[in-house]
Each structure stands twice: as C-alpha cells, then as structure tokens.
Amino acid sequence: MQIQKSFKDQSPYGKLYLVATPIGNMDDMSIRMVNTLKEVDYIAAEDTRNTGLLLKHFSIATKQISFHEHNAKEKIPDLIRLLKSGQDIAQVSDAGLPSISDPGHDFVKAAIAEGIAVVTIPGPSAGISALIASGLAPQPHLFYGFLPRKVGQQKEFFESKKSYPETQIFYESPHRVKATLENMLSIYGDRSVVLVRELTKIYEEYQRGLISEVIGFITENPLKGECLLIVEGFKEEEIEQSEADLLVEIEQLVAAGTKKNQAIKQVAKKYGLNKSLLYARYHEQAK
C-alpha cells in the first residue's frame, strides 16, 4: 500500500505535475495552470512546437522536453532521474488533460513505482465538456477515446459495447466520422447521437439527432475540425414496453415471406434496438 501526501511530504524528490491545457480557447487557461508551468524545472510536451505557442502566449520560459508515443520508452527513465534529483516536471498533451490519449500513463506508473508524487492540475477536458452540453444522460457514462480504424475491428468493438446502458464518448477524425457512424448504425441501430465539432472554438457546433439523421446531414455538409461523438446507451426498457407489438410485427413480416432472422434484423434496425436481444425474446416466445 502507498499513501501520497501531495503537498505535506518531506520527500527529496521532485513532483510530477499533470497539467491540463486549453482545447481550443486560450482563455480557458487557469492561473494555477500558468503558474505551475512557470515554476516547474521542465515541461514534458507531446509536441514542443504546439506547446511552444502556448508558452509564448503566457510568457512562460520553462525548458521543454519532447515526450510522445514514439520516444516515451527511452525518455521515461531520463525523466524519472530528473525527478529523483529533485527537479519538478510538468507533463502536458497537445490539448486537454494529459495521460488520456498520450503516453503519460506509463510515465505516471513509473513515477508512482519510485515513490514520486503525482499531482493533477485540473482544467479543460474535451470529452466531459462535450458530454455535459450534449443533452444525453451524463451519468453513467463511458469514455473510450479513439476508436479502432479498421472496419472489422471497429464493428467488433461496437458489437461488444452495443448492450451497454451508459452514454458513450468517442474521439474521431472528421474524415472518418461518416464511415464510423454508418458502422455504428449497423450494430447499434438508430440511436440518439451528438456530434460535437470544434469545441470551445469560434466554429463550435453540436449536431443532435438520430445516427441516420447525422449521417444524412454530414453527407451534404462535410466536416472540418476536431470531432467527438456522444452516443446514447442501450435502453432495454424500450423492448420491454412494446415487446408484444414488436413480436407481432416480426410475425407479420414472416407471414409475408420474410425469413425469421431477416425480419428480426429489420425490426431491430427500424426501432434502434439490440438485434441479439430481440432475437432471444422472439425465440423465447416461440417455445
């Protein structure tokens, strides 16, 4: 067991500060964030050019150390040595909170293993900021970050998550959003979704609707800028409330000549329901 006293300890080691940075609007930089970056000995930055613009804007002269996914393995031992020598280090990502979609987590684990204090300097977070304004249920929620890029892997991922009741948060490239939503529609059905674009920037935009509606809109209006997807969780009660009607509709399709599995698939897609669950309910009734 390990107990960390972030500010009341007598450790000779330096501290690792995880410092949030703006996700688009420089005015989101807090006084504590600025002061921390000024006072530490080094800043471990995901992209020193990007962070350099931030430091210049706030007249911060602290030396940067390049630290990203491609050099993390070799850099972490050096950074740990600096911390153990009494130097303080701030880690930052290109935007938002570090250690979520960058190599900061490995750095944090290494610091904790050496008894080095890890201190959060809170601030902007794209996923949570988008969630609370989305209009979808903020609790419970699951943050997944970036999705698999390959179609097969992405569909397999959606299959494993389609019955989760929590609101789901994803990051996605504007160039892949349409294909991702099409894959999501084929697995999740036509759920409510919110596409958030350019959060905190002048062109900030929320597109709220069913997955099919958002697909139609972005087909006519190609996307630009950073994007997030906030997706409604699975609602089992929707099947419970209208189960008899759904099963009757399936039987009508079957009576009209549609194969049973195809009829179940059609009804599930029509109402944005879980196909596997509806399949199970149908066959339970048939017994």
Short mmCIF file of C-alpha atoms in Angstrom, two decimals:
data_model
loop_
_atom_site.label_atom_id
_atom_site.label_comp_id
_atom_site.label_asym_id
_atom_site.label_seq_id
_atom_site.Cartn_x
_atom_site.Cartn_y
_atom_site.Cartn_z
CA MET A 1 0.00 0.00 0.00
CA GLN A 2 1.20 3.51 -0.79
CA ILE A 3 -0.05 6.83 0.59
CA GLN A 4 0.79 10.06 -1.22
CA LYS A 5 0.70 13.40 0.56
CA SER A 6 0.95 15.72 -2.40
CA PHE A 7 1.96 18.90 -0.54
CA LYS A 8 2.75 17.90 3.05
CA ASP A 9 5.54 15.39 2.50
CA GLN A 10 9.27 15.78 3.11
CA SER A 11 10.42 13.82 0.07
CA PRO A 12 13.67 14.97 -1.55
CA TYR A 13 12.23 14.05 -4.93
CA GLY A 14 10.64 16.46 -7.34
CA LYS A 15 6.96 16.23 -8.27
CA LEU A 16 5.31 15.20 -11.50
CA TYR A 17 2.53 17.65 -12.36
CA LEU A 18 -0.11 16.61 -14.89
CA VAL A 19 -1.21 19.95 -16.31
CA ALA A 20 -4.32 20.45 -18.42
CA THR A 21 -4.05 22.80 -21.39
CA PRO A 22 -6.73 24.55 -23.49
CA ILE A 23 -8.57 22.50 -26.13
CA GLY A 24 -9.00 25.50 -28.39
CA ASN A 25 -9.62 28.67 -26.41
CA MET A 26 -6.58 30.17 -24.69
CA ASP A 27 -8.85 31.92 -22.18
CA ASP A 28 -9.53 28.53 -20.59
CA MET A 29 -6.01 28.55 -19.14
CA SER A 30 -6.27 28.90 -15.35
CA ILE A 31 -3.95 30.89 -13.10
CA ARG A 32 -2.80 27.67 -11.46
CA MET A 33 -2.02 26.07 -14.81
CA VAL A 34 0.07 29.08 -15.87
CA ASN A 35 1.89 29.34 -12.55
CA THR A 36 2.70 25.63 -12.47
CA LEU A 37 4.22 25.74 -15.95
CA LYS A 38 6.28 28.75 -14.92
CA GLU A 39 7.52 27.24 -11.67
CA VAL A 40 8.50 23.70 -12.69
CA ASP A 41 12.01 22.92 -13.91
CA TYR A 42 10.94 21.17 -17.11
CA ILE A 43 7.84 20.65 -19.25
CA ALA A 44 7.45 17.24 -20.91
CA ALA A 45 5.44 18.12 -24.01
CA GLU A 46 3.72 15.90 -26.57
CA ASP A 47 4.56 18.41 -29.32
CA THR A 48 7.08 21.10 -28.37
CA ARG A 49 6.00 23.28 -31.30
CA ASN A 50 2.37 23.26 -30.25
CA THR A 51 3.20 23.76 -26.57
CA GLY A 52 5.69 26.46 -27.56
CA LEU A 53 2.84 28.60 -28.86
CA LEU A 54 1.03 28.23 -25.54
CA LEU A 55 4.15 29.11 -23.56
CA LYS A 56 4.82 32.15 -25.73
CA HIS A 57 1.23 33.36 -25.29
CA PHE A 58 1.62 33.33 -21.50
CA SER A 59 5.29 34.40 -21.40
CA ILE A 60 6.46 31.10 -19.91
CA ALA A 61 10.19 30.46 -20.35
CA THR A 62 10.43 26.93 -18.89
CA LYS A 63 12.53 24.50 -20.91
CA GLN A 64 10.63 21.81 -22.82
CA ILE A 65 11.49 18.14 -23.23
CA SER A 66 9.92 16.27 -26.15
CA PHE A 67 7.83 13.39 -24.82
CA HIS A 68 5.43 11.50 -27.09
CA GLU A 69 4.35 7.98 -28.03
CA HIS A 70 7.36 7.39 -30.29
CA ASN A 71 10.06 8.24 -27.71
CA ALA A 72 8.31 7.52 -24.40
CA LYS A 73 10.10 4.24 -23.70
CA GLU A 74 13.55 5.85 -23.90
CA LYS A 75 12.54 9.15 -22.29
CA ILE A 76 10.78 7.89 -19.15
CA PRO A 77 13.98 6.68 -17.38
CA ASP A 78 15.62 10.08 -18.02
CA LEU A 79 12.58 11.93 -16.71
CA ILE A 80 12.47 9.73 -13.60
CA ARG A 81 16.14 10.51 -12.93
CA LEU A 82 15.39 14.23 -13.11
CA LEU A 83 12.50 13.84 -10.67
CA LYS A 84 14.62 11.80 -8.25
CA SER A 85 17.29 14.51 -8.37
CA GLY A 86 14.73 16.98 -7.02
CA GLN A 87 13.57 18.56 -10.29
CA ASP A 88 9.87 19.23 -10.83
CA ILE A 89 8.34 18.24 -14.19
CA ALA A 90 5.01 19.21 -15.74
CA GLN A 91 3.60 16.88 -18.36
CA VAL A 92 1.24 18.31 -20.99
CA SER A 93 -0.54 16.95 -24.03
CA ASP A 94 -1.39 18.95 -27.14
CA ALA A 95 -4.79 19.79 -25.65
CA GLY A 96 -6.86 18.91 -22.61
CA LEU A 97 -5.81 16.54 -19.86
CA PRO A 98 -2.60 14.54 -20.26
CA SER A 99 -2.35 10.75 -19.77
CA ILE A 100 -5.63 10.01 -21.60
CA SER A 101 -4.66 9.69 -25.27
CA ASP A 102 -0.89 10.06 -24.92
CA PRO A 103 1.95 8.12 -23.19
CA GLY A 104 1.52 9.94 -19.88
CA HIS A 105 0.00 6.91 -18.18
CA ASP A 106 3.26 4.95 -18.42
CA PHE A 107 5.11 7.95 -17.01
CA VAL A 108 2.66 8.16 -14.10
CA LYS A 109 3.07 4.45 -13.32
CA ALA A 110 6.85 4.75 -13.37
CA ALA A 111 6.77 7.78 -11.06
CA ILE A 112 4.43 6.07 -8.58
CA ALA A 113 6.65 2.98 -8.55
CA GLU A 114 9.56 5.20 -7.45
CA GLY A 115 7.57 6.95 -4.71
CA ILE A 116 7.38 10.23 -6.65
CA ALA A 117 4.31 12.39 -6.01
CA VAL A 118 1.97 12.79 -8.99
CA VAL A 119 -0.17 15.93 -8.81
CA THR A 120 -3.07 16.85 -11.09
CA ILE A 121 -3.56 20.45 -12.21
CA PRO A 122 -7.16 20.17 -13.48
CA GLY A 123 -8.60 22.02 -16.42
CA PRO A 124 -10.23 21.50 -19.84
CA SER A 125 -11.37 18.04 -20.87
CA ALA A 126 -12.96 17.66 -24.31
CA GLY A 127 -14.91 14.50 -23.57
CA ILE A 128 -16.56 15.67 -20.36
CA SER A 129 -17.12 19.21 -21.66
CA ALA A 130 -18.96 17.86 -24.70
CA LEU A 131 -20.93 15.35 -22.63
CA ILE A 132 -22.49 17.84 -20.23
CA ALA A 133 -23.78 20.01 -23.10
CA SER A 134 -24.85 17.12 -25.32
CA GLY A 135 -28.31 16.65 -23.86
CA LEU A 136 -27.67 12.91 -23.42
CA ALA A 137 -27.53 11.39 -19.94
CA PRO A 138 -24.24 12.45 -18.28
CA GLN A 139 -24.46 9.63 -15.72
CA PRO A 140 -23.48 6.92 -16.10
CA HIS A 141 -21.06 7.37 -18.98
CA LEU A 142 -18.07 5.62 -20.51
CA PHE A 143 -15.15 7.35 -22.19
CA TYR A 144 -13.43 5.30 -24.88
CA GLY A 145 -11.26 7.85 -26.67
CA PHE A 146 -10.24 6.97 -30.21
CA LEU A 147 -11.96 4.08 -31.98
CA PRO A 148 -10.25 1.29 -33.97
CA ARG A 149 -9.67 2.44 -37.55
CA LYS A 150 -10.18 -0.82 -39.43
CA VAL A 151 -13.79 -1.58 -40.32
CA GLY A 152 -13.74 -5.14 -38.99
CA GLN A 153 -12.15 -4.17 -35.69
CA GLN A 154 -14.50 -1.23 -35.29
CA LYS A 155 -17.61 -3.34 -35.88
CA GLU A 156 -16.29 -5.97 -33.47
CA PHE A 157 -15.77 -3.20 -30.90
CA PHE A 158 -19.33 -1.91 -31.37
CA GLU A 159 -20.72 -5.46 -31.07
CA SER A 160 -19.04 -5.79 -27.68
CA LYS A 161 -20.46 -2.45 -26.46
CA LYS A 162 -23.93 -2.33 -28.02
CA SER A 163 -25.75 -3.55 -24.88
CA TYR A 164 -24.02 -1.11 -22.52
CA PRO A 165 -26.56 1.24 -20.89
CA GLU A 166 -24.01 4.03 -20.36
CA THR A 167 -23.69 7.07 -22.61
CA GLN A 168 -20.53 6.50 -24.69
CA ILE A 169 -17.91 9.11 -25.60
CA PHE A 170 -15.60 8.71 -28.62
CA TYR A 171 -12.97 10.81 -30.36
CA GLU A 172 -12.89 10.57 -34.16
CA SER A 173 -11.23 12.19 -37.15
CA PRO A 174 -13.57 14.35 -39.29
CA HIS A 175 -12.52 12.26 -42.29
CA ARG A 176 -13.72 9.02 -40.64
CA VAL A 177 -16.85 10.20 -38.82
CA LYS A 178 -19.33 9.29 -41.58
CA ALA A 179 -17.96 5.75 -42.00
CA THR A 180 -17.84 5.32 -38.23
CA LEU A 181 -21.47 6.38 -37.84
CA GLU A 182 -22.50 4.00 -40.63
CA ASN A 183 -20.74 1.14 -38.84
CA MET A 184 -22.33 2.21 -35.57
CA LEU A 185 -25.81 2.33 -37.16
CA SER A 186 -25.42 -1.20 -38.48
CA ILE A 187 -24.64 -2.52 -34.97
CA TYR A 188 -26.39 -0.18 -32.51
CA GLY A 189 -29.47 0.66 -34.56
CA ASP A 190 -30.72 4.22 -34.94
CA ARG A 191 -29.90 5.68 -31.51
CA SER A 192 -29.59 9.30 -30.48
CA VAL A 193 -26.14 10.73 -31.07
CA VAL A 194 -24.47 14.11 -30.71
CA LEU A 195 -21.61 15.09 -32.99
CA VAL A 196 -19.55 17.86 -31.41
CA ARG A 197 -17.21 19.84 -33.64
CA GLU A 198 -14.53 22.45 -32.83
CA LEU A 199 -15.28 22.54 -29.12
CA THR A 200 -14.50 25.94 -27.45
CA LYS A 201 -13.54 27.47 -30.81
CA ILE A 202 -15.34 30.06 -32.94
CA TYR A 203 -16.96 27.36 -35.11
CA GLU A 204 -18.14 25.20 -32.19
CA GLU A 205 -21.13 23.13 -33.30
CA TYR A 206 -23.43 20.46 -31.85
CA GLN A 207 -25.30 18.19 -34.27
CA ARG A 208 -28.03 16.40 -32.29
CA GLY A 209 -30.29 13.72 -33.73
CA LEU A 210 -30.57 10.05 -34.64
CA ILE A 211 -27.47 8.42 -36.11
CA SER A 212 -29.15 8.25 -39.53
CA GLU A 213 -30.03 11.96 -39.39
CA VAL A 214 -26.47 12.99 -38.57
CA ILE A 215 -25.14 10.78 -41.38
CA GLY A 216 -27.52 12.50 -43.80
CA PHE A 217 -26.50 15.96 -42.63
CA ILE A 218 -22.74 15.43 -42.84
CA THR A 219 -23.13 13.79 -46.26
CA GLU A 220 -24.35 17.17 -47.50
CA ASN A 221 -22.11 19.21 -45.18
CA PRO A 222 -18.58 17.72 -45.00
CA LEU A 223 -16.91 18.05 -41.61
CA LYS A 224 -13.84 20.05 -40.64
CA GLY A 225 -12.00 20.33 -37.34
CA GLU A 226 -11.76 18.23 -34.17
CA CYS A 227 -14.76 15.97 -33.56
CA LEU A 228 -16.34 13.97 -30.74
CA LEU A 229 -19.22 11.54 -30.78
CA ILE A 230 -21.54 11.21 -27.78
CA VAL A 231 -23.83 8.19 -28.19
CA GLU A 232 -26.91 7.18 -26.24
CA GLY A 233 -26.59 3.97 -24.25
CA PHE A 234 -28.73 0.88 -24.80
CA LYS A 235 -32.20 1.07 -23.26
CA GLU A 236 -33.57 -2.39 -22.52
CA GLU A 237 -36.85 -0.96 -21.24
CA GLU A 238 -37.71 0.15 -24.77
CA ILE A 239 -38.08 -3.50 -25.74
CA GLU A 240 -39.99 -4.29 -22.55
CA GLN A 241 -42.52 -1.53 -23.13
CA SER A 242 -43.51 -2.62 -26.63
CA GLU A 243 -42.36 -6.24 -26.78
CA ALA A 244 -45.75 -7.63 -27.79
CA ASP A 245 -46.09 -5.14 -30.66
CA LEU A 246 -42.55 -5.85 -31.85
CA LEU A 247 -43.12 -9.59 -31.89
CA VAL A 248 -46.38 -9.14 -33.77
CA GLU A 249 -44.56 -7.02 -36.35
CA ILE A 250 -41.95 -9.74 -36.78
CA GLU A 251 -44.65 -12.37 -37.24
CA GLN A 252 -46.33 -10.21 -39.87
CA LEU A 253 -43.08 -9.95 -41.83
CA VAL A 254 -42.55 -13.70 -41.57
CA ALA A 255 -46.13 -14.34 -42.72
CA ALA A 256 -45.44 -12.08 -45.71
CA GLY A 257 -42.49 -14.25 -46.70
CA THR A 258 -39.50 -12.68 -44.92
CA LYS A 259 -37.11 -15.11 -43.27
CA LYS A 260 -37.26 -15.02 -39.45
CA ASN A 261 -33.71 -13.77 -38.90
CA GLN A 262 -34.12 -11.10 -41.55
CA ALA A 263 -37.46 -10.00 -40.06
CA ILE A 264 -35.88 -9.65 -36.59
CA LYS A 265 -33.00 -7.69 -38.07
CA GLN A 266 -35.37 -5.33 -39.91
CA VAL A 267 -37.47 -4.62 -36.81
CA ALA A 268 -34.41 -4.12 -34.61
CA LYS A 269 -32.92 -1.64 -37.08
CA LYS A 270 -36.25 0.17 -37.53
CA TYR A 271 -36.56 0.91 -33.80
CA GLY A 272 -32.86 1.22 -32.94
CA LEU A 273 -32.90 -1.93 -30.79
CA ASN A 274 -30.38 -4.61 -29.93
CA LYS A 275 -30.78 -7.32 -32.58
CA SER A 276 -29.42 -10.14 -30.40
CA LEU A 277 -31.72 -9.32 -27.50
CA LEU A 278 -34.77 -9.07 -29.77
CA TYR A 279 -33.77 -12.39 -31.37
CA ALA A 280 -33.66 -14.02 -27.92
CA ARG A 281 -37.06 -12.58 -26.95
CA TYR A 282 -38.66 -13.79 -30.16
CA HIS A 283 -37.43 -17.34 -29.74
CA GLU A 284 -38.39 -17.39 -26.04
CA GLN A 285 -41.94 -16.55 -27.04
CA ALA A 286 -41.94 -19.22 -29.75
CA LYS A 287 -41.13 -22.02 -27.28
#
